[in-house]
Amino acid sequence: MPNPLVVANWKMNGDRAFAGAFFSALDLSGVVADVAICPPFPYLMQVVESAGKMGSGKLSVGAQNVSAEEAGAFTGEVSADMLGDCGARYAIVGHSERRTLYGESSELVAKKFAAAKGAGLVPIICVGETLEEREAGRTLDVISAQLQAVVDHAGAESWRGVVVAYEPVWAIGTGKTATPEQAQEVHRFIRERLGEAGVETPLLYGGSVKGSNAAALFAQQDIDGALVGGASLDAKEFTGICRAAG
Ligand code: 13P
């Protein structure tokens, strides 16, 4: 069984003062889950420093995106090596906002996944269907294709040492959470698709997770934690989610 993991994705929110206040209000005493904070790039080192000061071996830091390229003339990109150098442990790849708003294909996401792994980071790869795809009964096909792109690029062995997040697009930022049963069905499918590595891979659910619905989601057998957007901007609410995870 993977250790529970709760990840805060601040998206493009906050500033230096916010990051400082967040850590003053975060209380991880008694939390069993691993916890990671993914701030916007400019605040990464500040957050690494604040996390270090909390002195909890359970708390680490991640980036919200990473370049597929190693180095060179790629204006505006940030490499996996740079993230590691700044103290990041995780890198989110394939978030639906990157896929839909920035046109990232599953092939590019697979390259980012491999770049993160190659630099010693733990990729958090996001998969998920749109409402239209769910209503057409295509949820598992969509997830399957998103996962297959990684296997095609990096091989089935590459599932070791990674995190997979199921984020139904229709549940992100909408206040509509997948029911625990809907999420569990997809998580079980993902676990099976990952083969042997799936047994040890933390599978996170994301999409309108908050203090009040976290425990019911975490009670499902194949839900090992959460990737939290809006509710991660409130340190007290986020603390409640971390506590619910174990
Ligand atoms: P919300 O928790 O705001 O729905 O966002 C989920 C998400 O996209 C986390 O990556």
XYZ file of C-alpha atoms and ligand atoms in Angstrom:
256
model
C 0.000 0.000 0.000
C 1.412 3.429 -0.907
C 1.671 5.990 1.883
C -1.094 8.602 1.544
C -0.053 11.774 -0.261
C -1.804 15.142 -0.363
C -0.584 17.700 -2.896
C -1.450 21.403 -2.988
C -1.608 22.892 -6.468
C -1.765 26.643 -5.961
C -2.070 27.186 -9.728
C -1.436 30.851 -10.656
C -2.397 32.252 -7.256
C -0.632 33.874 -4.352
C 2.386 36.060 -3.832
C 5.340 36.173 -1.431
C 3.181 37.350 1.459
C 0.617 34.626 0.795
C 3.281 31.924 0.845
C 4.601 33.217 4.166
C 1.149 33.362 5.741
C 0.269 29.908 4.442
C 3.151 28.275 6.288
C 2.355 30.166 9.489
C -1.135 28.662 9.423
C -0.233 25.157 8.232
C -0.286 22.622 11.063
C 0.917 19.157 10.155
C 1.139 17.814 13.689
C -0.215 14.282 13.775
C -0.526 14.080 9.975
C 0.547 10.677 8.659
C 0.254 11.484 4.947
C 3.109 12.855 2.889
C 2.343 16.429 1.873
C 3.627 18.485 -1.044
C 3.103 22.126 -1.990
C 3.295 23.188 -5.644
C 3.581 26.994 -5.834
C 4.078 29.092 -8.965
C 7.723 28.978 -10.163
C 8.880 32.329 -8.703
C 8.016 31.193 -5.172
C 9.533 27.734 -5.388
C 12.690 28.483 -3.419
C 10.806 30.502 -0.821
C 8.450 27.583 -0.302
C 11.349 25.090 -0.170
C 12.880 27.230 2.563
C 9.607 27.535 4.511
C 8.951 23.799 4.197
C 12.464 23.074 5.443
C 11.928 25.319 8.475
C 8.833 23.337 9.434
C 11.225 20.449 10.000
C 8.716 17.815 8.929
C 10.201 14.987 6.906
C 6.733 14.559 5.418
C 6.595 17.932 3.691
C 8.105 18.544 0.277
C 7.735 20.856 -2.680
C 6.783 20.397 -6.306
C 6.500 22.373 -9.527
C 3.288 22.748 -11.505
C 4.978 22.129 -14.846
C 8.356 21.177 -16.305
C 10.024 21.413 -19.686
C 10.426 18.316 -21.813
C 13.828 19.687 -22.841
C 17.062 19.409 -20.874
C 18.668 22.781 -21.555
C 19.234 25.355 -24.269
C 17.337 27.908 -26.318
C 13.809 27.348 -24.974
C 12.696 30.780 -23.822
C 10.332 30.688 -20.896
C 10.866 27.019 -20.087
C 12.156 25.565 -16.811
C 14.068 22.287 -16.865
C 13.697 19.345 -14.519
C 17.330 19.738 -13.439
C 16.636 23.352 -12.444
C 13.655 22.285 -10.376
C 15.715 19.658 -8.596
C 18.475 22.205 -8.048
C 15.934 24.505 -6.365
C 14.859 21.731 -3.999
C 11.723 20.436 -5.710
C 10.869 16.760 -5.312
C 7.785 16.554 -7.539
C 6.702 17.945 -10.911
C 3.089 17.923 -12.071
C 2.800 16.970 -15.741
C -0.257 16.835 -17.962
C -2.592 18.873 -15.794
C -5.825 19.311 -17.751
C -5.345 23.086 -17.753
C -2.040 22.555 -19.604
C -3.609 20.026 -21.944
C -6.610 22.159 -22.847
C -5.469 25.784 -22.454
C -1.912 25.288 -23.745
C -2.490 22.484 -26.210
C -0.194 19.955 -24.550
C -0.598 16.598 -26.258
C -0.307 13.262 -24.491
C 2.985 12.789 -26.365
C 4.410 16.028 -24.974
C 3.150 15.096 -21.500
C 4.939 11.747 -21.816
C 8.167 13.569 -22.718
C 7.791 15.841 -19.686
C 7.129 12.791 -17.525
C 10.348 11.170 -18.769
C 12.327 14.408 -18.360
C 11.183 14.737 -14.753
C 12.062 11.134 -13.964
C 15.386 11.423 -15.730
C 16.331 14.314 -13.456
C 15.374 12.404 -10.320
C 12.055 14.152 -9.742
C 8.811 12.314 -9.043
C 6.345 13.149 -11.824
C 2.706 13.573 -10.827
C 0.967 12.740 -14.089
C -2.625 13.916 -14.389
C -5.249 12.109 -16.421
C -8.965 12.691 -16.733
C -11.971 12.901 -19.002
C -14.202 15.811 -19.964
C -17.925 15.825 -19.199
C -18.677 15.122 -22.841
C -16.371 12.101 -22.821
C -17.928 10.773 -19.591
C -21.443 11.184 -20.930
C -20.443 9.339 -24.086
C -19.240 6.418 -21.938
C -15.625 6.999 -23.003
C -14.020 7.701 -19.604
C -11.864 4.591 -19.388
C -10.819 4.817 -23.058
C -9.631 8.379 -22.538
C -7.665 7.499 -19.397
C -6.235 4.457 -21.120
C -4.977 6.497 -24.076
C -3.434 9.114 -21.778
C -1.560 6.373 -19.885
C -0.574 4.526 -23.044
C 1.237 7.603 -24.362
C 3.637 7.287 -21.406
C 4.198 3.592 -22.038
C 4.825 4.275 -25.740
C 7.405 6.929 -24.951
C 9.045 5.657 -21.779
C 8.109 1.984 -21.444
C 5.918 0.153 -18.936
C 8.820 0.035 -16.436
C 8.640 3.813 -16.087
C 5.607 3.572 -13.786
C 7.887 2.892 -10.837
C 8.522 5.852 -8.536
C 5.789 8.083 -9.897
C 2.406 9.446 -8.819
C -0.757 9.358 -10.930
C -3.584 11.839 -10.348
C -7.082 11.233 -11.667
C -8.687 14.607 -12.237
C -12.003 14.511 -14.085
C -12.015 17.780 -16.008
C -15.671 18.412 -15.133
C -14.856 18.320 -11.413
C -11.983 20.828 -11.482
C -12.835 24.180 -9.946
C -16.541 23.528 -10.420
C -17.493 22.485 -6.897
C -18.734 19.219 -8.452
C -16.786 16.302 -7.018
C -16.834 12.848 -8.524
C -18.653 10.568 -6.122
C -16.303 8.314 -4.167
C -17.652 5.378 -6.209
C -17.059 7.119 -9.562
C -13.507 7.984 -8.517
C -12.838 4.498 -7.144
C -13.903 2.878 -10.416
C -11.350 4.893 -12.374
C -8.634 4.493 -9.720
C -8.990 0.718 -9.785
C -8.743 0.798 -13.572
C -5.577 2.918 -13.372
C -4.032 0.624 -10.740
C -4.608 -2.357 -12.990
C -3.246 -0.579 -16.043
C 0.012 0.208 -14.233
C 0.717 -3.497 -13.764
C 3.035 -4.569 -10.962
C 4.222 -1.017 -10.333
C 0.639 0.003 -9.609
C 0.670 -1.687 -6.231
C 3.143 0.888 -4.906
C 2.022 3.934 -6.913
C 0.105 6.619 -5.035
C -3.102 7.346 -6.952
C -4.474 10.788 -6.153
C -7.950 12.101 -6.830
C -8.335 15.755 -7.821
C -11.401 17.883 -8.495
C -13.121 20.034 -5.878
C -11.594 18.173 -2.922
C -12.251 19.969 0.359
C -12.265 19.232 4.062
C -15.872 18.111 3.982
C -15.582 15.506 1.208
C -11.992 14.288 1.616
C -12.612 11.513 4.139
C -15.269 9.803 1.987
C -12.915 9.844 -1.007
C -9.949 8.563 1.022
C -12.083 5.725 2.394
C -12.071 4.147 -1.082
C -9.609 1.334 -1.503
C -7.679 2.740 -4.451
C -7.704 6.440 -3.533
C -4.363 7.138 -1.842
C -4.590 10.896 -1.545
C -5.568 14.093 -3.287
C -4.370 16.784 -5.647
C -6.034 19.899 -4.286
C -6.563 23.177 -6.118
C -8.846 25.832 -4.630
C -8.978 24.388 -1.119
C -5.167 24.321 -0.932
C -5.128 28.126 -0.844
C -6.614 28.040 2.644
C -4.026 26.549 5.004
C -6.622 25.509 7.585
C -8.842 23.799 5.012
C -5.778 22.132 3.491
C -4.637 20.965 6.930
C -8.061 19.327 7.371
C -7.632 17.439 4.090
C -4.141 16.269 5.149
C -5.550 15.002 8.447
C -8.346 13.134 6.662
C -5.746 11.308 4.569
C -4.332 9.562 7.612
P -9.887 22.241 -7.582
O -9.528 21.522 -6.291
O -9.886 23.727 -7.451
O -11.113 21.677 -8.195
O -8.681 21.920 -8.595
C -8.275 20.619 -8.773
C -7.009 20.635 -9.534
O -6.997 20.954 -10.706
C -5.780 20.288 -8.822
O -4.726 20.121 -9.693
